[in-house]
Coordinates of C-alpha atoms and ligand atoms in Angstrom, one line a residue:
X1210 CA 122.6 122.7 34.7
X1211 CA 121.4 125.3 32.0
X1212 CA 119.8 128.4 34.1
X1213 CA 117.1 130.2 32.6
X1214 CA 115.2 133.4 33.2
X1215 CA 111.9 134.9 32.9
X1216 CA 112.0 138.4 30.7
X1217 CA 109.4 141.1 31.9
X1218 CA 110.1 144.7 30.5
X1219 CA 112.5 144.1 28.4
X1220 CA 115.1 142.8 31.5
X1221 CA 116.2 139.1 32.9
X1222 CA 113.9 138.4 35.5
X1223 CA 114.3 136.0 38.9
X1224 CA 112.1 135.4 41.3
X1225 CA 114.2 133.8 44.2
X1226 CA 112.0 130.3 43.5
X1227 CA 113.0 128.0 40.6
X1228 CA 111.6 124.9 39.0
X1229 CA 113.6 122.0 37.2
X1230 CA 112.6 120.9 33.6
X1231 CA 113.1 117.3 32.9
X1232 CA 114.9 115.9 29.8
X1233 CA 112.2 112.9 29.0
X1234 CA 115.1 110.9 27.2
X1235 CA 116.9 110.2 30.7
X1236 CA 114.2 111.1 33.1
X1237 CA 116.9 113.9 34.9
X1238 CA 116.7 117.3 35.5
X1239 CA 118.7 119.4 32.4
X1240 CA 117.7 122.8 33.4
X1241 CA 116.6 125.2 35.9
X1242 CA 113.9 127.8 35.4
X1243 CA 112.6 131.1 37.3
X1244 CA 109.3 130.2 38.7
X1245 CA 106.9 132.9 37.9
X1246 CA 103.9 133.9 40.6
X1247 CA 101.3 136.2 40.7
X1248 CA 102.2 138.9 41.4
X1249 CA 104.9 138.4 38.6
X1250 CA 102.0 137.9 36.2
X1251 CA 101.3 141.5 37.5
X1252 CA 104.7 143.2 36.5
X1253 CA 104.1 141.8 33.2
X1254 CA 100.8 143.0 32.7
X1255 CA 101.9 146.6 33.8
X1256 CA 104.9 146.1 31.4
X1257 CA 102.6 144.6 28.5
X1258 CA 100.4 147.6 29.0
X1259 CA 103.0 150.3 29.3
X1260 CA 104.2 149.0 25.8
X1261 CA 100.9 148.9 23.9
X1262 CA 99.8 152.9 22.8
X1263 CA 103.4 153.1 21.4
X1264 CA 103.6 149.7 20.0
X1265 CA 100.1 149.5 18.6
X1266 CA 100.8 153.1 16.8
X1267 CA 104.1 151.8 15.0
X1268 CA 103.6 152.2 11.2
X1269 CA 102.7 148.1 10.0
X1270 CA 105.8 148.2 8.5
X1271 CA 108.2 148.8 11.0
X1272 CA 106.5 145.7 13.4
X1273 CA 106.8 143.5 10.0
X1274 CA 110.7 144.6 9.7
X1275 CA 110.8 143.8 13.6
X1276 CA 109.3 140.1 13.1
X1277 CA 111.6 139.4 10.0
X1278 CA 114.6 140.2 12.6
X1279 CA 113.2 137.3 14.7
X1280 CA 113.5 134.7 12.0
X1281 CA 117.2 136.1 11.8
X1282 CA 117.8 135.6 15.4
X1283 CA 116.2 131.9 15.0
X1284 CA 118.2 131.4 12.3
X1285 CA 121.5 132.2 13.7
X1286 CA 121.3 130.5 16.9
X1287 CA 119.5 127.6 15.7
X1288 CA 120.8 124.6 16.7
X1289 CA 121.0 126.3 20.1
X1290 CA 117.5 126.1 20.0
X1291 CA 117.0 122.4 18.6
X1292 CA 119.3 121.3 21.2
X1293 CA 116.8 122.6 23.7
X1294 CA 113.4 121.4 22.2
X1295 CA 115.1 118.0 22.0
X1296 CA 116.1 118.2 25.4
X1297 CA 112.8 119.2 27.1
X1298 CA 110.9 118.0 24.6
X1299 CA 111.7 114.8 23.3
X1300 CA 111.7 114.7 19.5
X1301 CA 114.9 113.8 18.0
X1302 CA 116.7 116.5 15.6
X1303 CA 115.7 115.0 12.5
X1304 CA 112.6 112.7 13.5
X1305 CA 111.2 110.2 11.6
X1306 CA 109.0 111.9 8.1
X1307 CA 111.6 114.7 9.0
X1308 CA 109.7 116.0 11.7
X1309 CA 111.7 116.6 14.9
X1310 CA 113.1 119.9 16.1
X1311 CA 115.0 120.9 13.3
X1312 CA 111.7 121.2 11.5
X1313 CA 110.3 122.9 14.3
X1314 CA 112.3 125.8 14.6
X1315 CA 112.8 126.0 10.5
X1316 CA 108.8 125.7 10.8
X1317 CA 108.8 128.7 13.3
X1318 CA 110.9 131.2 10.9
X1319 CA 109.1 130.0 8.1
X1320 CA 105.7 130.7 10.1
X1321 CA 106.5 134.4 10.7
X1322 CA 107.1 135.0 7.4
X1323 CA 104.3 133.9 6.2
X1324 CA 102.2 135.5 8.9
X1325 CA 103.9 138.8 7.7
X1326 CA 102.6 138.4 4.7
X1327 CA 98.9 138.9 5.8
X1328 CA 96.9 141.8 6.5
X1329 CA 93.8 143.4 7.9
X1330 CA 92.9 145.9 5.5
X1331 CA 90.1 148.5 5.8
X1332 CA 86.7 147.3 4.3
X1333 CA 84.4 149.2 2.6
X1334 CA 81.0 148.6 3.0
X1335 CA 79.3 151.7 1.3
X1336 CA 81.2 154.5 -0.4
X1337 CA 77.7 156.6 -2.4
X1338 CA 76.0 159.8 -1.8
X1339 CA 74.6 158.9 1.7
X1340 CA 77.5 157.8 3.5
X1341 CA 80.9 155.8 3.5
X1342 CA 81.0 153.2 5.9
X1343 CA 84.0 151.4 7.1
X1344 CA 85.5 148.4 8.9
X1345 CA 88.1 148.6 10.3
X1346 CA 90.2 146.5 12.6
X1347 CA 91.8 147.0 15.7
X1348 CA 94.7 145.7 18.1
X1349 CA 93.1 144.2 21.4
X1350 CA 95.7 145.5 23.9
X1351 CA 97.7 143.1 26.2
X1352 CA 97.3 139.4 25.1
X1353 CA 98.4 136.4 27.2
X1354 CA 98.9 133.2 25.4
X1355 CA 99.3 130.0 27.6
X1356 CA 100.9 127.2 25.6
X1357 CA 101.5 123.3 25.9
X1358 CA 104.1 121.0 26.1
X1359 CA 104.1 119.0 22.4
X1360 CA 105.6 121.8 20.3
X1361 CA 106.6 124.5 22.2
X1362 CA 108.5 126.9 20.1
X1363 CA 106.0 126.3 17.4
X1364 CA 102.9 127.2 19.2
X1365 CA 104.4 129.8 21.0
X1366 CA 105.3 130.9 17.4
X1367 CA 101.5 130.4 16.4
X1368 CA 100.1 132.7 19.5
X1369 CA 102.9 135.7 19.6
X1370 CA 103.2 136.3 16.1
X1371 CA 100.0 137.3 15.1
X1372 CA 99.6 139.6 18.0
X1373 CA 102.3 141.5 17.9
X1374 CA 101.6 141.8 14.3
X1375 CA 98.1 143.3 14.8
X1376 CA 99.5 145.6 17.1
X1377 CA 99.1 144.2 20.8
X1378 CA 101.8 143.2 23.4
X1379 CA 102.2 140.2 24.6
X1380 CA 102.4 137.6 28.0
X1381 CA 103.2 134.0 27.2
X1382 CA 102.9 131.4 29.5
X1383 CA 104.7 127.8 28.6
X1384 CA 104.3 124.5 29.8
X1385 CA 106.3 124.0 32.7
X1386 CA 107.0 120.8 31.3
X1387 CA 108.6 122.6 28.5
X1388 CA 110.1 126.0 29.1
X1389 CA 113.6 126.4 28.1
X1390 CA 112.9 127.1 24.1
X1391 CA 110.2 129.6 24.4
X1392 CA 112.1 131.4 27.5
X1393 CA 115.6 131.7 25.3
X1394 CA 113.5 132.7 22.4
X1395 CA 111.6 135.7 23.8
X1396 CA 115.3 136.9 25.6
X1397 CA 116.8 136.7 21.9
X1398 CA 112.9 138.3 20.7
X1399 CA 113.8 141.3 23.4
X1400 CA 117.0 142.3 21.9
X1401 CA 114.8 143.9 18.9
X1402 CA 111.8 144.4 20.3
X1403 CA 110.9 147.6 22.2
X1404 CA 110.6 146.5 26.6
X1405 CA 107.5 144.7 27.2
X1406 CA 105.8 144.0 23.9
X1407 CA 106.5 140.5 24.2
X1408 CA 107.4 138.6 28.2
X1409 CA 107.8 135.6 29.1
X1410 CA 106.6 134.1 32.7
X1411 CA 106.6 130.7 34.6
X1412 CA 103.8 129.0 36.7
X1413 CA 100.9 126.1 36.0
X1414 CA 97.4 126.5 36.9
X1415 CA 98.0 129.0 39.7
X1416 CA 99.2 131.9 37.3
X1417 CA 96.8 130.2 35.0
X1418 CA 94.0 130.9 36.5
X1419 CA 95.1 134.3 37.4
X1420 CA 95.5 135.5 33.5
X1421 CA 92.3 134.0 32.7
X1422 CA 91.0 136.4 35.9
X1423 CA 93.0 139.5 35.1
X1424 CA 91.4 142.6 34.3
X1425 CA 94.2 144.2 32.4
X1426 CA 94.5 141.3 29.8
X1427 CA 92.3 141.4 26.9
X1428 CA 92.5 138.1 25.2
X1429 CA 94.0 134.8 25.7
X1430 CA 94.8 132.9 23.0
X1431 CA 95.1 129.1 24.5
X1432 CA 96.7 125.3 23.3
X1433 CA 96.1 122.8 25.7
X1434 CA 93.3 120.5 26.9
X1435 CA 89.8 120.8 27.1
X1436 CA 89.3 120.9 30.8
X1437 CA 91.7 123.5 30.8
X1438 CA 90.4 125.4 27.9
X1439 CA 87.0 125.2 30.1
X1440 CA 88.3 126.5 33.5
X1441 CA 90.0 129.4 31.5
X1442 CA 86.2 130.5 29.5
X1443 CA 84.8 130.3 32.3
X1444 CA 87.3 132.8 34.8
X1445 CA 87.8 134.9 31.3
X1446 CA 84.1 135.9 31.4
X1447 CA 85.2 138.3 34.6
X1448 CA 85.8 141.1 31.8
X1449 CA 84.5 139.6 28.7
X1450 CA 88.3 138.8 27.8
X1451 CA 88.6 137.4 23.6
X1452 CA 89.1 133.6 23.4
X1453 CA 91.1 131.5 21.3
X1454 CA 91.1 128.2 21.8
X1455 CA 92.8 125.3 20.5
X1456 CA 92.0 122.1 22.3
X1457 CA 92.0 118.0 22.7
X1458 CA 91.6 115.9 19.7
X1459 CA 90.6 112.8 18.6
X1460 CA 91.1 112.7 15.2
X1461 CA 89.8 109.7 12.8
X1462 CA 90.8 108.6 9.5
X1463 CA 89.2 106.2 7.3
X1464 CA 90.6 104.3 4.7
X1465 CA 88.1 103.6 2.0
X1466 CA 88.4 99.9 -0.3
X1467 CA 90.0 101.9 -3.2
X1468 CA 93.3 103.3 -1.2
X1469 CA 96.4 102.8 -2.8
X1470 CA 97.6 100.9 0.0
X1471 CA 102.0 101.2 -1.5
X1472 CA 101.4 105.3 -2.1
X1473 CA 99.6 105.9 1.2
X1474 CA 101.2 103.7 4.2
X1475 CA 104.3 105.8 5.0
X1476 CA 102.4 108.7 5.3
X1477 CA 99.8 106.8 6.9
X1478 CA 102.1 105.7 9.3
X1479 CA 103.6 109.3 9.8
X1480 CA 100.0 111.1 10.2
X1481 CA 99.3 108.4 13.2
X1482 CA 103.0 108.6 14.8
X1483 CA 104.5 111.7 14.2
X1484 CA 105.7 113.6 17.6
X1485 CA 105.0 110.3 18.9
X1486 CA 101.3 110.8 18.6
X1487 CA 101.6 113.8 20.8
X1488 CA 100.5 116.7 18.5
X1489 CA 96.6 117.7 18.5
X1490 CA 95.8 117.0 15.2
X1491 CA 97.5 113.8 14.8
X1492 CA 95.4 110.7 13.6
X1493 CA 94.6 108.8 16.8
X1494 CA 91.5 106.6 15.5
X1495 CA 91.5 104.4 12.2
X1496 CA 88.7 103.1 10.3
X1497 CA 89.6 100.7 7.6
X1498 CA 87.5 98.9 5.1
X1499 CA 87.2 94.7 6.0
X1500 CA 88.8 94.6 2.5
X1501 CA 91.8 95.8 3.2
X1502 CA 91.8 95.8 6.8
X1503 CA 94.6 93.3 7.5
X1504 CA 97.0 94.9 4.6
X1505 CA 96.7 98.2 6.2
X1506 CA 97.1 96.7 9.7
X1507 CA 100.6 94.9 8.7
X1508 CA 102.4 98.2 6.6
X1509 CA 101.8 99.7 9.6
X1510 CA 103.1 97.1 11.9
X1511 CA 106.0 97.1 9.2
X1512 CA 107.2 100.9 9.8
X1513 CA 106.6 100.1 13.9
X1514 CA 108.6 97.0 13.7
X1515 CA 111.5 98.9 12.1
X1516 CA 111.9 102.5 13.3
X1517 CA 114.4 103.7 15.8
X1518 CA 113.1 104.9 19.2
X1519 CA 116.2 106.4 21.7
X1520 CA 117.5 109.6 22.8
X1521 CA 116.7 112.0 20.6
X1522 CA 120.2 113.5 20.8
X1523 CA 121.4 110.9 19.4
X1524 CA 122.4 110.8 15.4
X1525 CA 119.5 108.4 13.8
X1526 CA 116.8 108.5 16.0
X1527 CA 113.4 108.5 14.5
X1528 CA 111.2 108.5 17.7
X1529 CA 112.3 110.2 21.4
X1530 CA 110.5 109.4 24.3
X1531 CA 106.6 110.2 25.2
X1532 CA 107.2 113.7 27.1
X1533 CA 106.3 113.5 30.5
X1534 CA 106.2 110.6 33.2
X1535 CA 102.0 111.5 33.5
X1536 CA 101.0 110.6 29.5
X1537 CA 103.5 107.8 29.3
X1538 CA 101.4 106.3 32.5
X1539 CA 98.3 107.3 30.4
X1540 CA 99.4 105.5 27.2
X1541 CA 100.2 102.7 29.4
X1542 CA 96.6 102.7 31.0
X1543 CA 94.6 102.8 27.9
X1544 CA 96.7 99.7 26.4
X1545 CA 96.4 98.0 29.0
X1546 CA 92.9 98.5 29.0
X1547 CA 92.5 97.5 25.5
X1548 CA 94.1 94.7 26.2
X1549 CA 92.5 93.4 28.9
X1550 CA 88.9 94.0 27.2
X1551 CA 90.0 92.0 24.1
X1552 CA 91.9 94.1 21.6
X1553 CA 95.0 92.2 19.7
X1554 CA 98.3 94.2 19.9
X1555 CA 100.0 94.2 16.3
X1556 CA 103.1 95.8 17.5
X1557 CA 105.0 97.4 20.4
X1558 CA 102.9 97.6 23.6
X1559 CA 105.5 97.2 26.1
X1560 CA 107.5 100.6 27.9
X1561 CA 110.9 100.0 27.3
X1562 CA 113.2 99.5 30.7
X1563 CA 115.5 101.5 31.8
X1564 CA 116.0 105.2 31.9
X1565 CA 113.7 108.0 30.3
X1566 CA 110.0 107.9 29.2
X1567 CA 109.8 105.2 26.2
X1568 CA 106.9 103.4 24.9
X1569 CA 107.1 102.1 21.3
X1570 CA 104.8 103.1 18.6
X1571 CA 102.2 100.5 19.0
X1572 CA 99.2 99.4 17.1
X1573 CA 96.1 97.4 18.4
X1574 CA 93.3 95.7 16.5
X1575 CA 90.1 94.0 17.2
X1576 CA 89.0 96.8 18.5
X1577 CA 85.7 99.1 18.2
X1578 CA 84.3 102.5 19.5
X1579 CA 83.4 102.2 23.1
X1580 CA 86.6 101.1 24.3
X1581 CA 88.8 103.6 26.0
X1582 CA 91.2 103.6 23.6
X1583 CA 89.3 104.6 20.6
X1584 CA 86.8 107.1 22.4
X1585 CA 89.3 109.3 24.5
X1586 CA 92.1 111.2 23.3
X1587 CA 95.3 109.1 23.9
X1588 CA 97.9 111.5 23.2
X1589 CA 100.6 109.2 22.6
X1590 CA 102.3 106.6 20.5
X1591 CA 99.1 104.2 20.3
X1592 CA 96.6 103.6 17.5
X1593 CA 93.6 101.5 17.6
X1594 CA 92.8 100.1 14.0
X1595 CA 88.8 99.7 13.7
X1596 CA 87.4 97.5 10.7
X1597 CA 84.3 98.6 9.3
X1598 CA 81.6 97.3 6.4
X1599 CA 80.0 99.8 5.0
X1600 CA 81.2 104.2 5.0
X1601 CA 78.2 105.3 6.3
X1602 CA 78.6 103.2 9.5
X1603 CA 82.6 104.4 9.1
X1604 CA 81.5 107.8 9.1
X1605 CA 78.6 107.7 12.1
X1606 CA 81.6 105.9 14.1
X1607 CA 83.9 108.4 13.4
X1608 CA 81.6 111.7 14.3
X1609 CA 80.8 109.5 17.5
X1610 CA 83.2 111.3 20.0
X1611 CA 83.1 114.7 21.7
X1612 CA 86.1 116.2 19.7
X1613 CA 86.1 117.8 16.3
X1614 CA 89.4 118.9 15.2
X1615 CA 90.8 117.0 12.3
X1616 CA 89.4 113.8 10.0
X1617 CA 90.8 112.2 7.0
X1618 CA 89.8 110.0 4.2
X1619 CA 92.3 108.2 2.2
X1620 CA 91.1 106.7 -1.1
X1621 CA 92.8 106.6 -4.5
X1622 CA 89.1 108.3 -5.6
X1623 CA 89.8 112.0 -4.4
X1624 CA 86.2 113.3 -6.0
X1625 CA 85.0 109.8 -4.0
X1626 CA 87.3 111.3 -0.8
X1627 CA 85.7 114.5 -1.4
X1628 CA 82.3 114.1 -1.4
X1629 CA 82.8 112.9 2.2
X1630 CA 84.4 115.3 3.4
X1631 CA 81.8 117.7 4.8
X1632 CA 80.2 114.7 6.4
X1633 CA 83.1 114.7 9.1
X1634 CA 81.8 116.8 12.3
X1635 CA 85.7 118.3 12.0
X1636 CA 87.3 122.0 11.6
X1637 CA 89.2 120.5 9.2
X1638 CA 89.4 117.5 6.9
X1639 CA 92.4 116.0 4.7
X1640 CA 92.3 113.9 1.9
X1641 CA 95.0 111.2 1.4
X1642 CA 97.2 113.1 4.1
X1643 CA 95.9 114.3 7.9
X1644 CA 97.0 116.9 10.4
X1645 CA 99.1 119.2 8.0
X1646 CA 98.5 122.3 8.8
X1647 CA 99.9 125.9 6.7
X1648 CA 99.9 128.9 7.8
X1649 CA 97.4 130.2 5.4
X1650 CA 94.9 127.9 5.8
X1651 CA 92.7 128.0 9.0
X1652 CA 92.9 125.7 11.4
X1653 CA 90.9 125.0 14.6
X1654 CA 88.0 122.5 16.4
X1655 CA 84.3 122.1 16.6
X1656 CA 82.9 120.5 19.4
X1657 CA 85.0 120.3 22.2
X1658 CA 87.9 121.4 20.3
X1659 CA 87.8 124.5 20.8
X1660 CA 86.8 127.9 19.3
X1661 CA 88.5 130.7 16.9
X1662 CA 90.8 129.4 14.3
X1663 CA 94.4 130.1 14.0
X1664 CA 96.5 130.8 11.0
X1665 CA 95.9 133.0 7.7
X1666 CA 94.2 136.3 7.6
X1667 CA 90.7 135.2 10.0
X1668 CA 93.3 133.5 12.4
X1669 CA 94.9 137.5 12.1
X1670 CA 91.5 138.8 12.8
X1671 CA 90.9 137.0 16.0
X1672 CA 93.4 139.3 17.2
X1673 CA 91.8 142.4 16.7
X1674 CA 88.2 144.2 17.7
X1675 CA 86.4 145.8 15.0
X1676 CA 85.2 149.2 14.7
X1677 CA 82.6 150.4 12.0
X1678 CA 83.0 154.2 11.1
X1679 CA 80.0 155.9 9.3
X1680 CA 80.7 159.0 7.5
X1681 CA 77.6 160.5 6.5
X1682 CA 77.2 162.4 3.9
X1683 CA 73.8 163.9 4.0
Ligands
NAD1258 P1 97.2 121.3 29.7 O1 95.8 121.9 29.5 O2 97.5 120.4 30.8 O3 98.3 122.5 29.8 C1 98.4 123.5 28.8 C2 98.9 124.8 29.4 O4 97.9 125.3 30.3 C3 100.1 124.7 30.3 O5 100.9 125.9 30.0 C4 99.6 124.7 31.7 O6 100.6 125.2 32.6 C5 98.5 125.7 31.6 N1 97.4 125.5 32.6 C6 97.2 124.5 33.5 N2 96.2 124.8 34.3 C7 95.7 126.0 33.9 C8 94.6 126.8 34.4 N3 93.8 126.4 35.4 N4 94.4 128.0 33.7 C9 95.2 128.4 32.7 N5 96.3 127.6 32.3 C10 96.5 126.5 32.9 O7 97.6 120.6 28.3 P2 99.0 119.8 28.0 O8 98.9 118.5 28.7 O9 100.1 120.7 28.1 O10 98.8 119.6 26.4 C11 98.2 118.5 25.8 C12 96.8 118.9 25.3 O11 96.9 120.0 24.4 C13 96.1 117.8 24.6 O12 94.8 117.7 24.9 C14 96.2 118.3 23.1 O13 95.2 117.8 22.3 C15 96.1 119.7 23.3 N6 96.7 120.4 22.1 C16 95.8 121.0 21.3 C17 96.3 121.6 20.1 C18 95.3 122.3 19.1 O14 95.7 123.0 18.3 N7 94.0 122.0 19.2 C19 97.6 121.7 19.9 C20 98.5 121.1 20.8 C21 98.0 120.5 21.9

């Protein structure tokens, strides 16, 4: 098996205890990590903190020509690196829609750049005869970012780059369902970067909860649950540490009586299934319109009936396996649960025999806010189609959850589409496409999906303090 280490200060980094990471395709062990611990998390904070006066000094320029050498190491040992996300992960190389690990990583490099390419500059807020009076932003210190298990180079990506841009160091904590990428990516990061501006440790909620308790981090920049988001807020409050935090969703999309049905069901199908279902801002509720409700319902069942699920390593895959034995049990629960209270399954429904975590992308009908199914966040290959009569009652059914992170409205009307749009209770809302996120665009939830936003120049800010500086002139 694969072997991989922890990097604090710049140097490979045991721990005597190990953890396996399971490849979800086979339901085996493919590697064996470091396990990280407390008092791990401590080296790295001393490490982090060592790094940050000299790091947070370095001319912008030179930390910019630092994170374009990262895209060059991603670049050259690329399918490396896919070969891992697949592994631990699940999606195949070249997933269905194109989205699968090769995408990720080319996402990643593509990411950096971009994030590069944004500043912080110095405001001005009065420049006369009294006083000039400036805003000016600065780097937070040590930030730890603690990231999940669907895409986890990309959100790792998402969390360090920013803030080592803005001038503070870095500890990230991955999944331990999904370490491998993110641990050989910060050992490739550390042959650039100066020791301990970016380390990488191991651990779930134990070292969890003790970066979300430690008085030498600053911020925490979070993508996972809610609950989780919840327990770290409230431990962060010990020193008023920053927050961002990206968290569940439930996103709905509604299909209005105009929608082009031909031009919009693939990527209907894709903004549903994509990852499996298992990325935040995937569309995991659907409204449709009683008009068109059962030609929306069969294209859908169309691409479900026909895609290729399997190993992901394998050449023509489309979809892997769900990621982890716990949210393929889930998926299975709240089917079943439709089910049982009445729903019609349109396709898939049953987890496939054999080895590895594998539940078809399935799509149930008949069914209505209230049940399980549409009103918690099912993470997974499973969409509950919802008819409706009239928008408003579309749009009331659609606000009617606790998350807020992403709606949709697909109608071959966009100014119709539009004039919708602020009626979702969302962070953001797409029309005639859902979930695609760029990285100059801010992203993030309302509700109970979080707080801060990621990406573009406020996602850069959230990594910084401000300080106002009044030169008087009287
Ligand atoms: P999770 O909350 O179980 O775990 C996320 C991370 O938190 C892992 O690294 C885990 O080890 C760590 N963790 C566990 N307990 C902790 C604690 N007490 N303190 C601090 N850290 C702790 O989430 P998951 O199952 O890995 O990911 C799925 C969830 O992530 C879904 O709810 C999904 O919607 C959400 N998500 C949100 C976004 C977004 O941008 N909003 C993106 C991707 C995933």
């Amino acid at each position: 098996m694969q072997q991989f280490n922890m990097t604090i200060n710049g140097k490979s980094h045991t721990s005597g205890k190990t953890f396996d990471v399971i490849n979800p395709a086979l339901g085996v062990p493919f590697a064996t990590c470091a396990l990280g611990d407390v008092s791990t998390l401590d080296e790295a904070v001393v490490a982090a903190k060592n790094a940050f006066p000299e790091w947070s000094q370095l001319p912008e320029e030179t930390r910019i020509e630092k994170m374009n050498a990262l895209v060059g190491l991603l670049e050259s040992n690329m399918p490396e690196i896919m070969g891992l996300i697949t592994q631990e992960n699940g999606k195949p190389f070249n997933g269905f829609g194109g989205i699968g690990s090769g995408m990720e990583v080319g996402g990643s490099m593509a990411w950096i750049q971009a994030t590069c390419s944004f500043s912080t500059p110095v405001k001005v807020i009065q420049d006369n005869d009294e006083a000039r009076v400036e805003v000016h932003r600065k780097p937070l210190g040590v930030v730890a970012s603690i990231t999940p298990w669907n895409w986890p180079l990309l959100i790792a990506i998402w969390h360090v780059i920013p803030a080592l841009k803005t001038g503070n160091t870095v500890i990230i904590k991955p999944s331990p369902l999904t370490p491998v990428a993110t641990m050989r990516f910060v050992e490739l990061a550390n042959t650039v970067l100066p020791p301990g501006v970016l380390n990488v440790i191991t651990g779930d909620a134990d070292v969890g909860n003790a970066i979300s308790a430690h008085p030498d981090i600053n911020k925490i920049v979070f993508t996972g649950s809610t609950p989780t988001g919840k327990k770290i807020m409230g431990l962060a409050s010990s020193n008023l540490k920053r927050l961002t935090l990206e968290l569940g969703g439930n996103d709905a999309g509604i299909v209005l009586p105009d929608a082009d049905l031909k031009a919009i069901a693939q990527n209907l199908f894709l903004s549903c299934f994509h990852n499996n279902g298992q990325t935040c801002a995937c569309l995991k509720r659907l409204y449709v319109h009683e008009s068109i409700y059962d030609d929306v319902c069969n294209a859908l069942v169309e691409f479900a009936n026909t895609v290729k699920v399997g190993n992901g390593m394998e050449e023509g895959i489309e979809f892997g396996p769900v990621q982890n034995k716990a949210q393929l049990d889930k998926v299975i629960e709240l089917t079943e649960d439709a089910l049982a209270n009445g729903a019609k399954l349109l396709a898939g429904g049953k987890v496939r025999e054999g080895d590895g975590y594998f539940f078809p992308p399935t799509i149930i009908g008949d069914i209505s806010n209230g049940s399980r199914l549409v009103d918690e966040e099912q993470f997974g290959p499973v969409l509950p189609i919802i008819k409706y009569t009239n928008i408003d009652d579309a749009i009331n059914m659609a606000n009617d959850n606790q998350f807020g992170l992403g709606g949709s409205i697909w109608s071959s009307n966009p100014e119709l589409a539009y004039s919708l749009a602020s009626r979702l209770e969302t962070g953001s809302v797409w029309i005639n496409e859902h979930g695609n996120v760029q990285p100059d665009a801010p992203f993030g939830g309302v509700k109970q999906s979080g707080l801060g936003v990621e990406f573009g120049q406020l996602g850069l800010e959230e990594y910084t303090s401000v300080q106002t500086i009044k030169v008087s002139k009287l």
